[in-house]
Short mmCIF file of C-alpha atoms in Angstrom, two decimals:
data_model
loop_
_atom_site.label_atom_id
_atom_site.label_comp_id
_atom_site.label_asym_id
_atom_site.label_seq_id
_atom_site.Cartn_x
_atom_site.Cartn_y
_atom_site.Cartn_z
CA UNK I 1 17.87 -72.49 15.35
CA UNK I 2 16.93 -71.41 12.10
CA UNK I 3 13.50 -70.02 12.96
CA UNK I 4 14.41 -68.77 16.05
CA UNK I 5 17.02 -66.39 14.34
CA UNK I 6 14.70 -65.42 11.60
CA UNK I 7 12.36 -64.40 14.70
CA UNK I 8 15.03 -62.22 16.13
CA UNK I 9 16.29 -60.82 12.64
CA UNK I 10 12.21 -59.66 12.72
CA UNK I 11 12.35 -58.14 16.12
CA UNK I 12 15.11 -56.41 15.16
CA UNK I 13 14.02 -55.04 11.87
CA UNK I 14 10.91 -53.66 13.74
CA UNK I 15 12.46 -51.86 16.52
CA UNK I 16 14.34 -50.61 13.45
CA UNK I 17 11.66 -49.49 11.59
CA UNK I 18 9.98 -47.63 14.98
CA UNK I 19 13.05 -45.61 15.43
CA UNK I 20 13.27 -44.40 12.12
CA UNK I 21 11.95 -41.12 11.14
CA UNK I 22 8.59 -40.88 11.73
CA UNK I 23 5.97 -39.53 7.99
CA UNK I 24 4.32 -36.43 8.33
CA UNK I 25 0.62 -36.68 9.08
CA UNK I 26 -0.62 -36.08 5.50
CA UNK I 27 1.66 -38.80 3.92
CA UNK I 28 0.67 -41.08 7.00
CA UNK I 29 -2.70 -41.22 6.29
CA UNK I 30 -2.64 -41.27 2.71
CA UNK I 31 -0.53 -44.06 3.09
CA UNK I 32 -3.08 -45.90 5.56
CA UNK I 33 -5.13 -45.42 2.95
CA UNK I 34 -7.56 -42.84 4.48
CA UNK I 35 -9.39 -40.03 2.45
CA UNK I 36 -7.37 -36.41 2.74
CA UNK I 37 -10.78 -34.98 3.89
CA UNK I 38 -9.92 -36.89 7.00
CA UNK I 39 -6.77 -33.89 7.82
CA UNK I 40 -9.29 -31.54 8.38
CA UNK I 41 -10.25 -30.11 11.85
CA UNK I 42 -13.70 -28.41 11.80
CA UNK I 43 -14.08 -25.82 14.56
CA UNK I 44 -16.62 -23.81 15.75
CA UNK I 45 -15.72 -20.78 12.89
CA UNK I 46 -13.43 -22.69 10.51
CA UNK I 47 -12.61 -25.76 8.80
CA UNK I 48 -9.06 -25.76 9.45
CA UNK I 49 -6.02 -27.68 7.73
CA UNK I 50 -2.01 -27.01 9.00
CA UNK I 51 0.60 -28.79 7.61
CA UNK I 52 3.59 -26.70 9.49
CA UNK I 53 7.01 -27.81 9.94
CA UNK I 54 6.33 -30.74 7.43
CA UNK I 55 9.87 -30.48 5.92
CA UNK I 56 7.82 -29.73 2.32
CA UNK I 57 9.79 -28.88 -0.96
CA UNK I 58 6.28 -28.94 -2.46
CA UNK I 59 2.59 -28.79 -2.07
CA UNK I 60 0.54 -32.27 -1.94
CA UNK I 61 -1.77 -32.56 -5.22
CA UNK I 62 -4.29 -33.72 -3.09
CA UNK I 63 -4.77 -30.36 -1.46
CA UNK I 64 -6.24 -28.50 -4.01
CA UNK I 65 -9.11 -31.20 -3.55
CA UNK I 66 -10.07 -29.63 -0.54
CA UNK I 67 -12.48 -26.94 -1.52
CA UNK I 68 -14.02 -26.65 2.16
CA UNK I 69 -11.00 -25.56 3.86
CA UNK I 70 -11.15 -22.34 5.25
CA UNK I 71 -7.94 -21.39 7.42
CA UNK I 72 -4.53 -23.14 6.05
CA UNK I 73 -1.06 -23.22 7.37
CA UNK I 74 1.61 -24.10 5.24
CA UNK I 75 4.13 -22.09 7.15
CA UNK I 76 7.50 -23.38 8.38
CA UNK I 77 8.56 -25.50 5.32
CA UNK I 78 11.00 -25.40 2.47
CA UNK I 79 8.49 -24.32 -0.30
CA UNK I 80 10.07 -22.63 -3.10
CA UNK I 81 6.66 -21.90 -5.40
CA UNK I 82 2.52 -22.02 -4.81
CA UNK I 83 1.13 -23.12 -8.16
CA UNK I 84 -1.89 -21.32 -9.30
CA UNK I 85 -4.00 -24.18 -8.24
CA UNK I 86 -4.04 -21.82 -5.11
CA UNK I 87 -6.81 -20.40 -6.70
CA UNK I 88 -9.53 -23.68 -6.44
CA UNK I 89 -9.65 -22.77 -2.32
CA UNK I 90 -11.69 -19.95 -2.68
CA UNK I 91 -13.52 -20.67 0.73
CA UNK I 92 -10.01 -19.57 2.59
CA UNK I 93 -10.46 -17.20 4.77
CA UNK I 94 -6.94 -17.53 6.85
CA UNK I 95 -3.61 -18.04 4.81
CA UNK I 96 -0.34 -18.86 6.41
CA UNK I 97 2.51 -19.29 3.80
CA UNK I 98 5.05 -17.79 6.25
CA UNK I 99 8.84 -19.78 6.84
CA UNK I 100 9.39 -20.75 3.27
CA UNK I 101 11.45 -19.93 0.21
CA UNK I 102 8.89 -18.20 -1.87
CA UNK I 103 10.19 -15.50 -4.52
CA UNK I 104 6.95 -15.39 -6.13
CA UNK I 105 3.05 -15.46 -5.40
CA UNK I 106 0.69 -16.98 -8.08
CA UNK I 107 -1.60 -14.34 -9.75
CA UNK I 108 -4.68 -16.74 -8.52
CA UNK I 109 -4.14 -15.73 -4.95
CA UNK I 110 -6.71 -12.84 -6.61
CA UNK I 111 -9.24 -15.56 -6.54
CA UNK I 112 -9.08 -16.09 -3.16
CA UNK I 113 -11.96 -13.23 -2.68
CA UNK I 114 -12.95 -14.45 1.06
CA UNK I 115 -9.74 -13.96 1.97
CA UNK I 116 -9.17 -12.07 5.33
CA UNK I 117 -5.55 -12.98 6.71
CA UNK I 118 -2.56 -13.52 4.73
CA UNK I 119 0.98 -13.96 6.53
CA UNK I 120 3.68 -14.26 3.93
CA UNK I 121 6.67 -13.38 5.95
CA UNK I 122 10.23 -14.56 6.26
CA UNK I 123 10.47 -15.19 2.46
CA UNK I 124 12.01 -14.25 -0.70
CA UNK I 125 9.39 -12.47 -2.25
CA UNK I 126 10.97 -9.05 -4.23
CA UNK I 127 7.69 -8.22 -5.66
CA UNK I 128 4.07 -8.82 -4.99
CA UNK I 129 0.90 -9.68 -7.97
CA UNK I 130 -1.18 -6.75 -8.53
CA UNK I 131 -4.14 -9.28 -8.21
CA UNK I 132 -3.64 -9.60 -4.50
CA UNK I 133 -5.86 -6.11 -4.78
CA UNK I 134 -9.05 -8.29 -6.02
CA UNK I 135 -8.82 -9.77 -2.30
CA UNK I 136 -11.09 -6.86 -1.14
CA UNK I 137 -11.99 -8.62 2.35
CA UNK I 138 -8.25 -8.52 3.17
CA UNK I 139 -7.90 -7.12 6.49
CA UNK I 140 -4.27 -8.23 8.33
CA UNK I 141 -1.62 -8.53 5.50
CA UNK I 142 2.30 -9.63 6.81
CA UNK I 143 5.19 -9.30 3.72
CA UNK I 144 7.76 -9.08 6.86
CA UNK I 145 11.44 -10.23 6.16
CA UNK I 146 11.54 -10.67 2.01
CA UNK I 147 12.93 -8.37 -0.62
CA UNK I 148 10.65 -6.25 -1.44
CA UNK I 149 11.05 -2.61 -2.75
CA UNK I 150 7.50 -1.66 -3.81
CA UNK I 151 3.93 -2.17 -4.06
CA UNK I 152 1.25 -2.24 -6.90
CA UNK I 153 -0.77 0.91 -7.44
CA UNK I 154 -3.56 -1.28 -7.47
CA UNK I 155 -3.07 -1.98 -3.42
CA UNK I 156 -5.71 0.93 -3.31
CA UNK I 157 -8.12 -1.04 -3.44
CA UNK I 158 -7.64 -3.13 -0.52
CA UNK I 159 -9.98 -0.99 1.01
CA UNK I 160 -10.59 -3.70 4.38
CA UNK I 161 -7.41 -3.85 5.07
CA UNK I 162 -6.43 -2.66 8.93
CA UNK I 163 -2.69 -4.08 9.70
CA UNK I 164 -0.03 -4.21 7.28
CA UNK I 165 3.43 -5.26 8.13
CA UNK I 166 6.33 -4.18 5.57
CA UNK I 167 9.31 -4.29 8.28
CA UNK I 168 12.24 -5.95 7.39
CA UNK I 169 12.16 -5.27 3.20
CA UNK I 170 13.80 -2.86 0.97
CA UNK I 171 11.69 0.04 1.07
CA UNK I 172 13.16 4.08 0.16
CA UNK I 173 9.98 5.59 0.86
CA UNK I 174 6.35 5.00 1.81
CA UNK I 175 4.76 3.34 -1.22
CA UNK I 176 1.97 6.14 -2.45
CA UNK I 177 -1.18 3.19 -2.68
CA UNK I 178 -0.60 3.07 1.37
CA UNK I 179 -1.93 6.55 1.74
CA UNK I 180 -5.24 5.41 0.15
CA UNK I 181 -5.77 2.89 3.04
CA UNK I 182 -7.86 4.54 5.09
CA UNK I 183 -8.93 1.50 7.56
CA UNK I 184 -5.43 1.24 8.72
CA UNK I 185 -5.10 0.91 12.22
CA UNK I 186 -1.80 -0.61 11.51
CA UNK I 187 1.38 -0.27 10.11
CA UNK I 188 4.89 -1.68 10.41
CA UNK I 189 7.74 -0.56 7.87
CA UNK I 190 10.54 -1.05 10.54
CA UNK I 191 13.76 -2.52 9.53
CA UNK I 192 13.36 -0.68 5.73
CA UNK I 193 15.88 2.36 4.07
CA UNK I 194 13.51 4.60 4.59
CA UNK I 195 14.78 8.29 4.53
CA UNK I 196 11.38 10.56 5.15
CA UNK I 197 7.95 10.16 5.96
CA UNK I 198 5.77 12.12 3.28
CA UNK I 199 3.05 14.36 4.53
CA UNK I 200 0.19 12.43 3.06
CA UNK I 201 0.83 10.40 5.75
CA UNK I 202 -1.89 12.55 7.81
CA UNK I 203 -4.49 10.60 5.37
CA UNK I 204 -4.39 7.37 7.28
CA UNK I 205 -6.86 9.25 9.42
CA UNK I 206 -7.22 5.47 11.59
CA UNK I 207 -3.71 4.84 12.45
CA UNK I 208 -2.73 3.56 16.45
CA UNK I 209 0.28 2.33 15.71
CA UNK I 210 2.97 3.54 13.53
CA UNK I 211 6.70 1.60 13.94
CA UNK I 212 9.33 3.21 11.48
CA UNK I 213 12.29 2.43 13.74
CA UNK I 214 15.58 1.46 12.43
CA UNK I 215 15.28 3.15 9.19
CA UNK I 216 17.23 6.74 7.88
CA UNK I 217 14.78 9.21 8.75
CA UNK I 218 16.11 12.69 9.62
CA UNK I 219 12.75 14.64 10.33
CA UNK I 220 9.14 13.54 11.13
CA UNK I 221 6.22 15.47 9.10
CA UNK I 222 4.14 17.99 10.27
CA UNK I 223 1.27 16.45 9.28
CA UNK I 224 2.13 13.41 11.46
CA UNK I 225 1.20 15.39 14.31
CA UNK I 226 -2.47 15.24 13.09
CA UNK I 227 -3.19 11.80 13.49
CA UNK I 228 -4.97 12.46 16.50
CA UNK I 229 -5.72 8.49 17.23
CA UNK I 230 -2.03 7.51 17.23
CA UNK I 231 -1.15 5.38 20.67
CA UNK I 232 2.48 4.15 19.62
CA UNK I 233 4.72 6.06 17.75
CA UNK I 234 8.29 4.44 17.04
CA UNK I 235 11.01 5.80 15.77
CA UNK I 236 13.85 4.66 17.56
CA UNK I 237 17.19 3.86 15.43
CA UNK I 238 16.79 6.94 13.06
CA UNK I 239 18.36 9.78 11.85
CA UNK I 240 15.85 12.57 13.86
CA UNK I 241 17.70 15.87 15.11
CA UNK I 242 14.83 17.91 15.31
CA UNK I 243 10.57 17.40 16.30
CA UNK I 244 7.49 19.20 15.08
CA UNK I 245 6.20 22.05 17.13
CA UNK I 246 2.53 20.14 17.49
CA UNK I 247 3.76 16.84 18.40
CA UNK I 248 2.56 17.72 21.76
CA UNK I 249 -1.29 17.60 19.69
CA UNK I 250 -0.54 13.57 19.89
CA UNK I 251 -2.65 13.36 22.86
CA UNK I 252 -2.93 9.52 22.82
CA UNK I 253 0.75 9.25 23.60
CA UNK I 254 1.17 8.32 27.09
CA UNK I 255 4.56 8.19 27.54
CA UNK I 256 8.09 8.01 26.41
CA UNK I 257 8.20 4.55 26.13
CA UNK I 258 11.76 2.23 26.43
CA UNK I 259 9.79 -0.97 26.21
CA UNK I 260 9.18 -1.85 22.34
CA UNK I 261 5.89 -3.47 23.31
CA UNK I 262 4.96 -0.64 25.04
CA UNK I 263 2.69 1.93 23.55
CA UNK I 264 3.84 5.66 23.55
CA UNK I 265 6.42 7.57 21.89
CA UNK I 266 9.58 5.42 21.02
CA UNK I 267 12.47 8.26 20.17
CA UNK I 268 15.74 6.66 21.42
CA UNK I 269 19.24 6.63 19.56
CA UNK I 270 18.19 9.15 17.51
CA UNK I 271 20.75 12.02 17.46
CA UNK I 272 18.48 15.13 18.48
CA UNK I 273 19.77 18.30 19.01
CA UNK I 274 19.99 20.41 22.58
CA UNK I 275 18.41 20.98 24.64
CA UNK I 276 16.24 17.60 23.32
CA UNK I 277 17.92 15.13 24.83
CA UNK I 278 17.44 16.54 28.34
CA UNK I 279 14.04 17.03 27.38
CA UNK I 280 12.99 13.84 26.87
CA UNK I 281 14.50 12.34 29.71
CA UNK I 282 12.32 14.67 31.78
CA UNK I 283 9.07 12.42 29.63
CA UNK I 284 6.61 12.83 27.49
CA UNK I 285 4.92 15.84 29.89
CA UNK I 286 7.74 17.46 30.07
CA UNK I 287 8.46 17.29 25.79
CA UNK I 288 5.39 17.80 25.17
CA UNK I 289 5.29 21.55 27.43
CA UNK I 290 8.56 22.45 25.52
CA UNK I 291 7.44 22.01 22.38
CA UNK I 292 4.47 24.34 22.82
CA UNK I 293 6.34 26.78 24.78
CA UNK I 294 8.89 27.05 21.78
CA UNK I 295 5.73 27.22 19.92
CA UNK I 296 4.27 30.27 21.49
CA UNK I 297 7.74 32.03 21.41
CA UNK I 298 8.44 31.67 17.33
#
């Protein structure tokens, strides 16, 4: 009887032990004793290494080990700081720190000088290291959803860079190193306090798609109305009474677009003065005649 219980009291403590919560990966096969080399998936362009949704309060040590890693996710967890250690993977080309509880980058993230993608979003950064500027192959760049109120001068530099995403921070105005960006094809500052768009704005000579929606704008530039490449222009949610003359020189505009993954021009719940309104509901054509006609006439 004796061994036949302890047999049971075994079964049971294993079925117990399968139900329970299961280790992430890394800890699994550290634990199996395997070498943390063995995490990493090598693809065709990029040794790769995720660790998302790992329920982290902190990085592993044994990850600043891996110098070959190229693209990392460590997006989705609880981490509350990177420590400069960041700096030994200076292979990384792809850098997902998005989902955590961030308030600061390291000032090594400058050493990362192959880096090309960096998603910080949905954290609580309020300010970012001028040495993110020494990353001068940085080309898609997301700060979405934190605190922040301004950039470094020394952003001017990031020379590469074609999409930046601001939305969702604590932005007044345009930060002044933005204008310097000429590569941008892309930019997001959504969601911010904005209350004008300056007239340097014409110097982002590459720009397809602007998105200033839900901000306090009351007028758009005249100089906006150069940026002849422009395919998606939103500024729904604003403050806009009145449009340039030459918007109608926006010839990449389509349409009046309701859709926001549409491209076109995105104007609604804005309160624009008569005979506007009535104008746009007639479309983009229709605007676009208006304005020149009103033009002509001044």
């Amino acid at each position: 009887m004796g061994a036949e219980h302890s047999k049971n009291e075994e079964r049971r403590s294993m079925v117990f032990l399968r139900k329970g919560p299961k280790l992430p990966a890394w800890e699994d096969a550290l634990l199996a004793g395997r070498e943390p080399k063995s995490l990493l998936k090598r693809g065709l362009r990029y040794v790769s290494l995720s660790l998302i949704m790992k329920g982290m309060t902190s990085t592993p040590d044994f990850l600043w080990g891996l110098h070959e890693v190229q693209k990392l996710n460590l997006s989705r967890n609880q981490l509350v700081v990177i420590p400069p250690s960041l700096g030994k993977l200076d292979r990384l080309v792809v850098l997902n720190l998005g989902g955590n509880c961030l308030k600061s980058l390291p000032k090594e993230i400058g050493l990362l000088r192959n880096l090309k993608v960096l998603f910080v979003n949905m954290n609580c950064l309020k300010e970012v290291p001028a040495e993110l500027s020494l990353c001068r192959k940085l080309e898609v760049l997301s700060l979405s959803h934190n605190c922040i109120s301004q950039l470094p001068l020394s952003f001017t530099d990031l020379t590469s860079l074609r999409k930046l995403n601001l939305s969702n921070n604590r932005f007044v105005q345009i930060p002044l190193c933005i204008f310097a960006l000429r590569s941008l094809d892309f930019l997001h500052l959504g969601s911010n306090k904005l209350e004008n768009i300056a007239e340097s704005i014409q110097y982002l000579v590459n720009l397809q798609i602007f998105i200033v929606e839900n901000n306090n704008i009351r007028s758009l530039p005249r100089s906006l109305c150069y940026l002849s490449t422009l395919e998606l222009l939103n500024v729904d949610y604003n403050a806009i009474q009145t449009l340039p003359d030459d918007l109608y020189l926006l010839r990449r505009l389509r349409r009046i677009a309701w859709n926001p993954m549409d491209k076109g021009l995105h104007i609604a719940h804005n309160p624009l003065s008569r005979p506007l309104p009535e104008v746009v509901e007639g479309g983009l054509d229709v605007l676009f005649n208006y304005l020149r006609d009103k033009k002509e006439h001044n």
